């Protein structure tokens, strides 16, 4: 697997300051496929300085020119779509078809959306006797996760560039290769030197150095709530802006009037997608007591079809985490109706598609983010009980509601404490704001709302 042996700094690939490396492992075969630099604080400092130096000129660039560079970036990514898919499959373990349809195609679409927004967004407006200017916030430290590696990079870097910010990216150490492909695309797109910089490294070293750096004006982080809290505390001490997209434990609420079979089958597919490594996955299925047994049977049968269709989880550490939760669920009294902690294959970090019935809201498997192919099914007595259970976690990232009448589903969804709700299987919209309530984060990504995260306002009175 192709890999650069340096970091992308100030428009060129340069050696890292130290000799430490990160070994990239293919989780399907448990073999090292590449090595990349493990950048340290010195490298992060150099990248931030490059971004700082490039900021004045890029911030002053006309929106139409920034739009042109983003359009060229979209085209450069599109030209690499097959290589992107193959790379994500190798370092994440995603089946190739899913890598092509989601891991490669979605970021290209998002990049294209920001090329359009950069050209059309109202960076200046008149309010009474004032002119309000929307200006770039400055240097952005972007720290991205491994589960949707390129999508999360584009969802941060593209709006930041559209806003006129400069960026230092620290990608997840499990999936740095697609980040290097992204850097190649940025270079090919003609983005000026220093506007985008890439440092591959470990979170506690490079990530922490980036979050703490006084030259960074905004930290945009996607990952666990625990790490997000630490970043928020660090940024708060410096009165630094943050955008945090954190954990989730989303509820899939099936009201009695819904098409039960469709709601259950789509719900299982949602949880198994990307091997369950999706922060917005509907991992809690809520079913009325009169339909509960039927729903459990349907879910168990549906999960059984995914044994050979999902890839491994990303690492041995993640597999141990997911297995630990499955064992804890059994210990707490939940009933396994599909899957279990045993590995379905001799090689690779695979986890069996797992479904728990007889889950109560207080169980760990109903409260904590597992990040694997594990579905919990909870029963409710009436609509108010369903709402109490749906809102009864510290998270509020996403969710779903199913009902025979759309208005009924919308009325319930409006009462859910969550940032995004799909009604009767509504499709993902890359232009709609994505982000959470409560401990699922601060701020929004995607579309115009995602762009405004990277802007600050100045008013001139006349």
XYZ file of N, CA, C and O in Angstrom, residues 27 30 146 174 275 277 312-329 340-344 348-352 354 356 365 368-374:
176
model
N -7.313 -4.532 9.034
C -8.026 -5.274 10.080
C -8.661 -6.570 9.599
O -9.040 -7.402 10.425
N -5.118 -8.674 9.644
C -4.237 -8.418 10.784
C -2.765 -8.330 10.362
O -1.879 -8.866 11.009
N -11.515 7.670 12.685
C -11.211 6.628 11.719
C -12.442 6.000 11.077
O -12.328 5.313 10.069
N -5.326 5.213 12.967
C -5.696 3.939 12.333
C -5.873 4.076 10.826
O -5.726 3.100 10.098
N -20.018 -1.792 9.877
C -19.724 -2.678 11.014
C -20.110 -2.046 12.349
O -19.477 -2.290 13.378
N -19.826 0.967 13.217
C -18.908 2.038 13.617
C -19.399 3.381 13.064
O -18.727 4.046 12.278
N -14.676 -6.214 9.245
C -14.204 -6.245 10.627
C -14.356 -4.862 11.259
O -14.603 -3.869 10.569
N -14.203 -4.791 12.566
C -14.015 -3.488 13.195
C -12.565 -3.092 12.990
O -11.747 -3.872 12.516
N -12.229 -1.871 13.342
C -10.986 -1.282 12.858
C -9.716 -1.860 13.476
O -8.657 -1.852 12.847
N -9.790 -2.390 14.701
C -8.568 -2.802 15.389
C -8.865 -3.875 16.422
O -10.021 -4.119 16.787
N -7.804 -4.488 16.908
C -7.949 -5.464 17.991
C -8.509 -4.792 19.239
O -9.324 -5.377 19.969
N -8.088 -3.580 19.503
C -8.590 -2.832 20.662
C -10.093 -2.606 20.548
O -10.834 -2.793 21.520
N -10.547 -2.242 19.356
C -11.982 -2.004 19.174
C -12.770 -3.299 19.276
O -13.870 -3.332 19.832
N -12.224 -4.382 18.737
C -12.904 -5.674 18.858
C -13.042 -6.074 20.323
O -14.115 -6.546 20.750
N -12.012 -5.878 21.110
C -12.081 -6.216 22.533
C -13.119 -5.353 23.247
O -13.843 -5.834 24.133
N -13.210 -4.086 22.869
C -14.194 -3.187 23.470
C -15.613 -3.681 23.174
O -16.450 -3.774 24.083
N -15.883 -4.003 21.911
C -17.234 -4.428 21.528
C -17.585 -5.756 22.190
O -18.687 -5.928 22.731
N -16.662 -6.693 22.171
C -16.908 -7.978 22.834
C -17.175 -7.785 24.323
O -18.042 -8.456 24.906
N -16.446 -6.860 24.936
C -16.654 -6.594 26.355
C -18.059 -6.111 26.637
O -18.682 -6.514 27.639
N -18.587 -5.262 25.776
C -19.959 -4.792 25.962
C -20.973 -5.918 25.766
O -21.991 -5.991 26.471
N -20.709 -6.791 24.794
C -21.633 -7.915 24.587
C -21.655 -8.803 25.820
O -22.720 -9.214 26.302
N -20.490 -9.088 26.377
C -20.427 -9.898 27.594
C -21.106 -9.193 28.760
O -21.779 -9.829 29.581
N -20.953 -7.877 28.830
C -21.601 -7.128 29.902
C -23.114 -7.161 29.763
O -23.846 -7.268 30.754
N -23.593 -7.082 28.520
C -25.029 -7.159 28.293
C -25.619 -8.474 28.775
O -26.680 -8.510 29.413
N -23.178 -12.699 19.384
C -22.562 -12.987 20.670
C -21.104 -12.574 20.648
O -20.597 -12.053 19.644
N -20.385 -12.802 21.727
C -18.995 -12.341 21.816
C -17.994 -13.176 21.040
O -16.862 -12.739 20.813
N -18.371 -14.387 20.639
C -17.412 -15.243 19.940
C -17.102 -14.692 18.551
O -17.985 -14.203 17.846
N -15.841 -14.792 18.138
C -15.441 -14.304 16.829
C -15.980 -15.218 15.739
O -15.884 -16.443 15.843
N -16.560 -14.652 14.666
C -17.097 -15.496 13.591
C -16.031 -16.001 12.629
O -16.326 -16.845 11.780
N -8.755 -11.799 11.420
C -9.397 -10.505 11.259
C -10.155 -10.098 12.507
O -10.533 -10.934 13.334
N -10.387 -8.783 12.625
C -11.022 -8.249 13.830
C -12.541 -8.218 13.658
O -13.205 -7.176 13.789
N -13.108 -9.372 13.398
C -14.540 -9.464 13.125
C -15.353 -9.641 14.405
O -14.895 -10.273 15.359
N -16.557 -9.082 14.387
C -17.514 -9.238 15.475
C -18.837 -9.693 14.864
O -19.275 -9.160 13.838
N -19.466 -10.671 15.473
C -20.740 -11.171 14.955
C -21.829 -10.117 15.071
O -21.938 -9.436 16.100
N -24.901 -8.662 16.280
C -25.482 -9.055 17.563
C -26.748 -8.270 17.859
O -26.803 -7.058 17.631
N -29.671 -7.817 21.031
C -30.114 -8.070 22.391
C -31.596 -7.752 22.533
O -32.053 -6.677 22.114
N -25.571 -1.480 27.969
C -25.723 -1.622 26.521
C -26.815 -0.717 25.971
O -26.907 -0.513 24.754
N -24.560 3.305 26.874
C -23.206 3.657 26.452
C -22.980 3.313 24.982
O -23.527 2.343 24.462
N -22.159 4.135 24.328
C -21.865 3.922 22.920
C -20.913 2.734 22.764
O -19.798 2.748 23.286
N -21.349 1.711 22.030
C -20.564 0.494 21.857
C -19.661 0.595 20.633
O -18.531 0.143 20.643
N -20.156 1.181 19.562
C -19.418 1.376 18.322
C -19.053 0.061 17.673
O -17.909 -0.178 17.277
N -20.027 -0.799 17.555
C -19.878 -2.069 16.877
C -21.245 -2.541 16.422
O -22.266 -1.893 16.685
N -21.325 -3.682 15.752
C -22.591 -4.159 15.188
C -23.497 -4.786 16.250
O -23.779 -5.992 16.237
N -23.959 -3.946 17.167
C -24.752 -4.420 18.310
C -26.019 -3.592 18.418
O -25.965 -2.368 18.600
